[in-house]
Short mmCIF file of C-alpha atoms in Angstrom, two decimals:
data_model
loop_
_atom_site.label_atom_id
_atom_site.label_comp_id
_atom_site.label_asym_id
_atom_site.label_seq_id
_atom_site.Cartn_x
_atom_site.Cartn_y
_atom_site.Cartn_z
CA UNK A 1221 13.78 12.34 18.38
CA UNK A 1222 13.34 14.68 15.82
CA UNK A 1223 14.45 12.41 12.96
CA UNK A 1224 11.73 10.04 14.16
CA UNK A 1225 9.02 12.20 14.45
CA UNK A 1226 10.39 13.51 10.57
CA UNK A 1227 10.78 9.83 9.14
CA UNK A 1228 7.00 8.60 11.00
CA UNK A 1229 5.13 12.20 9.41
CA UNK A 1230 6.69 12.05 5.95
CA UNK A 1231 6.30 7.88 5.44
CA UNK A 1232 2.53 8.55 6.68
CA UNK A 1233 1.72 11.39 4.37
CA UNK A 1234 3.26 9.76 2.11
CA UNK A 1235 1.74 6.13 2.13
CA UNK A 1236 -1.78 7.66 2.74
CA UNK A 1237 -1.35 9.58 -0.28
CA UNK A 1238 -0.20 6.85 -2.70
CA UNK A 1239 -2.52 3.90 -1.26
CA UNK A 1240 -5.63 5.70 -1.64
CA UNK A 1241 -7.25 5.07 -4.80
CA UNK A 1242 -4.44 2.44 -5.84
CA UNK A 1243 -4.95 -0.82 -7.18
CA UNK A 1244 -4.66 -2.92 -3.13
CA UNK A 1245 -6.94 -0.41 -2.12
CA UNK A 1246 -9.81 -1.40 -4.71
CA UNK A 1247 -8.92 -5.01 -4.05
CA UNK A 1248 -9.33 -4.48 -0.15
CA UNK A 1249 -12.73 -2.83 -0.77
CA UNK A 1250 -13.82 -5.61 -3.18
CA UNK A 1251 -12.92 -8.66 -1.47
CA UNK A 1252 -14.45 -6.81 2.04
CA UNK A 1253 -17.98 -7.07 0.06
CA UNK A 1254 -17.47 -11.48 -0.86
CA UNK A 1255 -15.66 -12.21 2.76
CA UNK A 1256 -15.57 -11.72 6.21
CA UNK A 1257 -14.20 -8.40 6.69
CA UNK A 1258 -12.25 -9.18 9.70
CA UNK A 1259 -10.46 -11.73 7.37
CA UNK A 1260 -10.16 -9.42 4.61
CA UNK A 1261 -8.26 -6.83 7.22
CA UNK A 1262 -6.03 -8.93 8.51
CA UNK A 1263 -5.15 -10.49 5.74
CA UNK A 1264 -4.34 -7.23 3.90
CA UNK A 1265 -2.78 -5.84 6.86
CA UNK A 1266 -0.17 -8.46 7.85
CA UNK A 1267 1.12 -8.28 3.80
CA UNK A 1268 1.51 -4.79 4.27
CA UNK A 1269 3.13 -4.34 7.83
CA UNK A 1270 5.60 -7.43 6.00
CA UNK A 1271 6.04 -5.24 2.66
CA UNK A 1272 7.02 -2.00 4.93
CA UNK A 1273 9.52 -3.93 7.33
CA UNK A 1274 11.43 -5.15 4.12
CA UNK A 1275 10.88 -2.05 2.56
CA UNK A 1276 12.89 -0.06 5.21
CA UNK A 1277 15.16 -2.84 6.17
CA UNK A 1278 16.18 -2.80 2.40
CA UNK A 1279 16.32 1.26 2.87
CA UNK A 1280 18.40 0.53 6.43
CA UNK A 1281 21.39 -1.36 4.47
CA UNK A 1282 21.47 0.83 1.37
CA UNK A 1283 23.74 3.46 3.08
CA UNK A 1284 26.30 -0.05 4.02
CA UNK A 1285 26.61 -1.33 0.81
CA UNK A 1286 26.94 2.81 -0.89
CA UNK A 1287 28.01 5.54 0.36
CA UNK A 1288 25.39 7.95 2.48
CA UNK A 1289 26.12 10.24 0.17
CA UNK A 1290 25.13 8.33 -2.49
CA UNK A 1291 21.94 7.08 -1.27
CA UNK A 1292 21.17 10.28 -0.33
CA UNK A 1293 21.37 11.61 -3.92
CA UNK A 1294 20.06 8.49 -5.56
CA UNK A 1295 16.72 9.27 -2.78
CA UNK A 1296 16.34 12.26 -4.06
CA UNK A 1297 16.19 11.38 -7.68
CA UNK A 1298 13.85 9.13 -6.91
CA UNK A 1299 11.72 11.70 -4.92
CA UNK A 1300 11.46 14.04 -8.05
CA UNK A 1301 10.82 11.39 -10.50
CA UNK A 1302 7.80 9.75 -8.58
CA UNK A 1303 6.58 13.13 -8.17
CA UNK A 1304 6.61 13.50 -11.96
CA UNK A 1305 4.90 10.17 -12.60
CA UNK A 1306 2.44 10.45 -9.74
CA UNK A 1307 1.47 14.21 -11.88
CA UNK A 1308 1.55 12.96 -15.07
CA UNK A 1309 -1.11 9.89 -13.64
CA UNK A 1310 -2.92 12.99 -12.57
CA UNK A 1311 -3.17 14.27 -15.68
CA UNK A 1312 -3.48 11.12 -18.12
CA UNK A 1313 -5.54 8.88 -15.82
CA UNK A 1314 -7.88 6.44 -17.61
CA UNK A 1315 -10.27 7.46 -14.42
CA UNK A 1316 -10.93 5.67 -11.13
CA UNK A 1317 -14.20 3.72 -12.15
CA UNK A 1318 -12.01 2.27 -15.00
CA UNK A 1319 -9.61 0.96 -12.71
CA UNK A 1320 -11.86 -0.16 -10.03
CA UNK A 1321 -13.60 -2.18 -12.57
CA UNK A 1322 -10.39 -3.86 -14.03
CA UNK A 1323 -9.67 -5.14 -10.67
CA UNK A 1324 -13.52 -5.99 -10.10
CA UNK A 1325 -13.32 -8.37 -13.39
CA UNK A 1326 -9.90 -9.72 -12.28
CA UNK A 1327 -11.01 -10.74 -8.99
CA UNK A 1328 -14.03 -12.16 -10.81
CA UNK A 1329 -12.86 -13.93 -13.11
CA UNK A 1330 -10.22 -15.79 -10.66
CA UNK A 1331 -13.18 -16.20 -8.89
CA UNK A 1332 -14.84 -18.26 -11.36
CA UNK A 1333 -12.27 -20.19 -12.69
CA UNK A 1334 -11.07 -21.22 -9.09
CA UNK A 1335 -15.10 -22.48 -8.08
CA UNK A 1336 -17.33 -22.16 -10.82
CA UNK A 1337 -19.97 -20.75 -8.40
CA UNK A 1338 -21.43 -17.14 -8.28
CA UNK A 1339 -20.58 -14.04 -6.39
CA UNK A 1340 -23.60 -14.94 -3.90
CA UNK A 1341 -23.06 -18.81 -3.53
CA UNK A 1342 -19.18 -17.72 -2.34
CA UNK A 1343 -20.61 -15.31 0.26
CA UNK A 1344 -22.77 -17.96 1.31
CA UNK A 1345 -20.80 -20.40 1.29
CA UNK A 1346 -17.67 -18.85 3.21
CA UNK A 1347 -20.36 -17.46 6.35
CA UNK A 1348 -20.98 -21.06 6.62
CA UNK A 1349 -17.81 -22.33 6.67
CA UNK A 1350 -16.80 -19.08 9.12
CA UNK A 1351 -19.61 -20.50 11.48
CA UNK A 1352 -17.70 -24.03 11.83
CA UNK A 1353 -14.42 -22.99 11.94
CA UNK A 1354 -12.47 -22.07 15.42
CA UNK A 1355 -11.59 -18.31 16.09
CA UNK A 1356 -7.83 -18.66 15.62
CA UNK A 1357 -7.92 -21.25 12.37
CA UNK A 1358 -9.96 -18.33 10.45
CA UNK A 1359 -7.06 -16.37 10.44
CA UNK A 1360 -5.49 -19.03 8.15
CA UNK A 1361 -7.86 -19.46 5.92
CA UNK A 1362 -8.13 -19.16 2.35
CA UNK A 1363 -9.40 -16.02 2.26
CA UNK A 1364 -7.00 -14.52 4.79
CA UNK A 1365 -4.03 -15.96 2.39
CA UNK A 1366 -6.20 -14.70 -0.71
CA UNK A 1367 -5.59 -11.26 0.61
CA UNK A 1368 -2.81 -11.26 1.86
CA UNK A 1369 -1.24 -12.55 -1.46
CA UNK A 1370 -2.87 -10.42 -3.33
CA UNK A 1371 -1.97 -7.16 -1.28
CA UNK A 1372 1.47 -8.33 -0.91
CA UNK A 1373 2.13 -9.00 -4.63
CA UNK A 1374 0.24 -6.11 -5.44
CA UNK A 1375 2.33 -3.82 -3.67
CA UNK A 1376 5.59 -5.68 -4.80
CA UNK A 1377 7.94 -3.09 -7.21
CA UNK A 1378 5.34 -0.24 -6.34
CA UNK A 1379 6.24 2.93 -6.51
CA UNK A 1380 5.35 3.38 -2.77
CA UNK A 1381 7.54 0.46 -2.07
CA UNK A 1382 10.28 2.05 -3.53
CA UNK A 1383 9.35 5.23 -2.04
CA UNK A 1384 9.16 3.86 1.57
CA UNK A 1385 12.88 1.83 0.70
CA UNK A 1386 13.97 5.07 0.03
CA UNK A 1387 12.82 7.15 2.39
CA UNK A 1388 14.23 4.50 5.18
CA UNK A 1389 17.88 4.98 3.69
CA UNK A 1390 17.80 9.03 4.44
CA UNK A 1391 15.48 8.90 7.77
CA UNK A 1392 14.88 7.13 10.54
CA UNK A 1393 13.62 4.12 9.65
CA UNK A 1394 11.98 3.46 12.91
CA UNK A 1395 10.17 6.26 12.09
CA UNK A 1396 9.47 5.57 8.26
CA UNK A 1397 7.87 1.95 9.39
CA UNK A 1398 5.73 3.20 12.03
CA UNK A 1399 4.57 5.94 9.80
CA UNK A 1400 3.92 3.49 6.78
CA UNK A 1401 2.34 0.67 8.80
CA UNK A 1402 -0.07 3.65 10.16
CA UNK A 1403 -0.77 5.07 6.89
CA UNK A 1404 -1.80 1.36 5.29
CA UNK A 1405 -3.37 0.76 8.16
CA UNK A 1406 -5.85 3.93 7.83
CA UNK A 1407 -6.10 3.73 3.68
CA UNK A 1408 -7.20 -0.39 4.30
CA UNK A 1409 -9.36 0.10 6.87
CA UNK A 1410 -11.19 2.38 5.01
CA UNK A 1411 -11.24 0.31 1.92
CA UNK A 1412 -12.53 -2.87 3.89
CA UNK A 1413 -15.67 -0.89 5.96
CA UNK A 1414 -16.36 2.09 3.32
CA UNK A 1415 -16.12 -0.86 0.55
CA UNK A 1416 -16.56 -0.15 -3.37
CA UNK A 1417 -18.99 3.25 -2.79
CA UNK A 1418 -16.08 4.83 -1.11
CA UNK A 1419 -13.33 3.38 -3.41
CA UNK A 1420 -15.70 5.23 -6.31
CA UNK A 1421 -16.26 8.45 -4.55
CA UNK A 1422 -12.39 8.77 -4.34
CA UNK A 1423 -11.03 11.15 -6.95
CA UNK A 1424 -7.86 9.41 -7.57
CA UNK A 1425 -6.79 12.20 -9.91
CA UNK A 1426 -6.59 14.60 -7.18
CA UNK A 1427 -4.79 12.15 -4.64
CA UNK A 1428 -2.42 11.31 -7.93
CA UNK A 1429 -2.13 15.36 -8.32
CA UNK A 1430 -1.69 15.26 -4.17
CA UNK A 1431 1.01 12.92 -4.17
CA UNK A 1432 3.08 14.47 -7.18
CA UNK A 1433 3.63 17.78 -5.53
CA UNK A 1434 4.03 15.94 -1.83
CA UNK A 1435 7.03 13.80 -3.91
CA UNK A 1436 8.65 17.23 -5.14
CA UNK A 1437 8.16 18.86 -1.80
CA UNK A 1438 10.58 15.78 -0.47
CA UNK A 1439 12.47 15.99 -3.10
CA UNK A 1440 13.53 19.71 -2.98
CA UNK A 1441 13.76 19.70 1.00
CA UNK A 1442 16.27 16.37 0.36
CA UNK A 1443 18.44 18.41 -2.53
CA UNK A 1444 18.45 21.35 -0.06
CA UNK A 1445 20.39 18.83 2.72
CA UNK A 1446 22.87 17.43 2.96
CA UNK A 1447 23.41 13.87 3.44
CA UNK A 1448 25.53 14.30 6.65
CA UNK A 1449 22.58 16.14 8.34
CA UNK A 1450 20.28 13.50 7.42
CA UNK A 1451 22.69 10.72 8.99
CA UNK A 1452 22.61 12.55 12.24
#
């Protein structure tokens, strides 16, 4: 029980910490203000419950295919050396508003070449189609798969992804995916109702700083055990 409780806080922390303020999370806020939000949530949230399952099941079958001792030592390599990319983003950050506006013109600019219409005649447009559609069939619509797509690509070879694959192979990884799906759940929530004037009050250099010493703090604690402890 107490492995679980252990794997669920750390893979929460630690998700919280590293999707706030990242790319998915401006995405989520952006496409919240063109689409349905509903659509926009569930869409966002079904690629990232998928992206965690893999993640851990990947992190599961590590310690079958090496040696628990190995993946214990190659988890905590990887602990310290996101922590030391997650501080030096902290400190060399092009800034939040630059970032947010990067995926704002990317978004726009797909946009555009996809219907040739404006940001207003796609909002329009979509609450009318909304209207005809059945409840059920929304949740396969193009804008659900938009998001979802986007989130789940997003996310693909991210350093939380990694993180979470890793974290799976030296806890329990009941207890890493319950913690993750929480986490993303919280961070794109947040992004979908707060929308672009919370995703630009959000300091990401602080939650970059944040997550830095959280990834050394796991990474000491994981060089202080031992790999047999963490198996029990």
């Amino acid at each position: 029980m107490s492995s679980l409780v252990q794997g669920f806080t750390k893979s929460l922390v630690m998700t919280v910490l590293s999707e706030i303020g990242d790319k998915t999370f401006f995405a989520a806020a952006i496409l919240a203000m063109r689409h349905p939000r509903r659509l926009v949530l569930s869409g966002c949230l079904a690629a990232l419950i998928v992206m965690t399952i893999l993640s851990a099941v990947v992190g599961w079958a590590a310690p079958n295919l090496l040696s628990r001792t190995w993946t214990h030592h190659i988890t905590t390599v990887l602990f310290f050396g996101f922590g030391i990319w997650s501080l030096w983003d902290g400190f060399t950050d092009k800034g939040e508003a630059e970032e947010l506006a990067e995926v704002e013109a990317k978004l726009n600019a797909d946009w555009k070449a996809n219907t040739g219409t404006t940001k207003e005649d796609v909002k329009v447009d979509d609450e009318l189609k909304k209207q005809r559609r059945p409840f059920l069939s929304q949740f396969f619509s193009p804008i659900f798969l938009k998001a979802f797509s986007i989130t789940f690509f997003g996310e693909w070879g991210d350093k939380s992804q990694i993180a979470t694959i890793g974290l799976a192979a030296d806890e329990n990884p009941f207890g890493v995916v319950f913690g993750g799906i929480l986490g993303q759940a919280l961070c794109t929530t947040a992004a979908v109702v707060g929308g672009k004037s919370l995703a630009s009050q959000i300091s990401e250099r602080i939650v970059a700083l944040s997550g830095g010493v959280l990834f050394i703090i796991f990474g000491i604690q994981s060089f202080l055990s031992t790999a047999d402890s963490r198996g029990s």
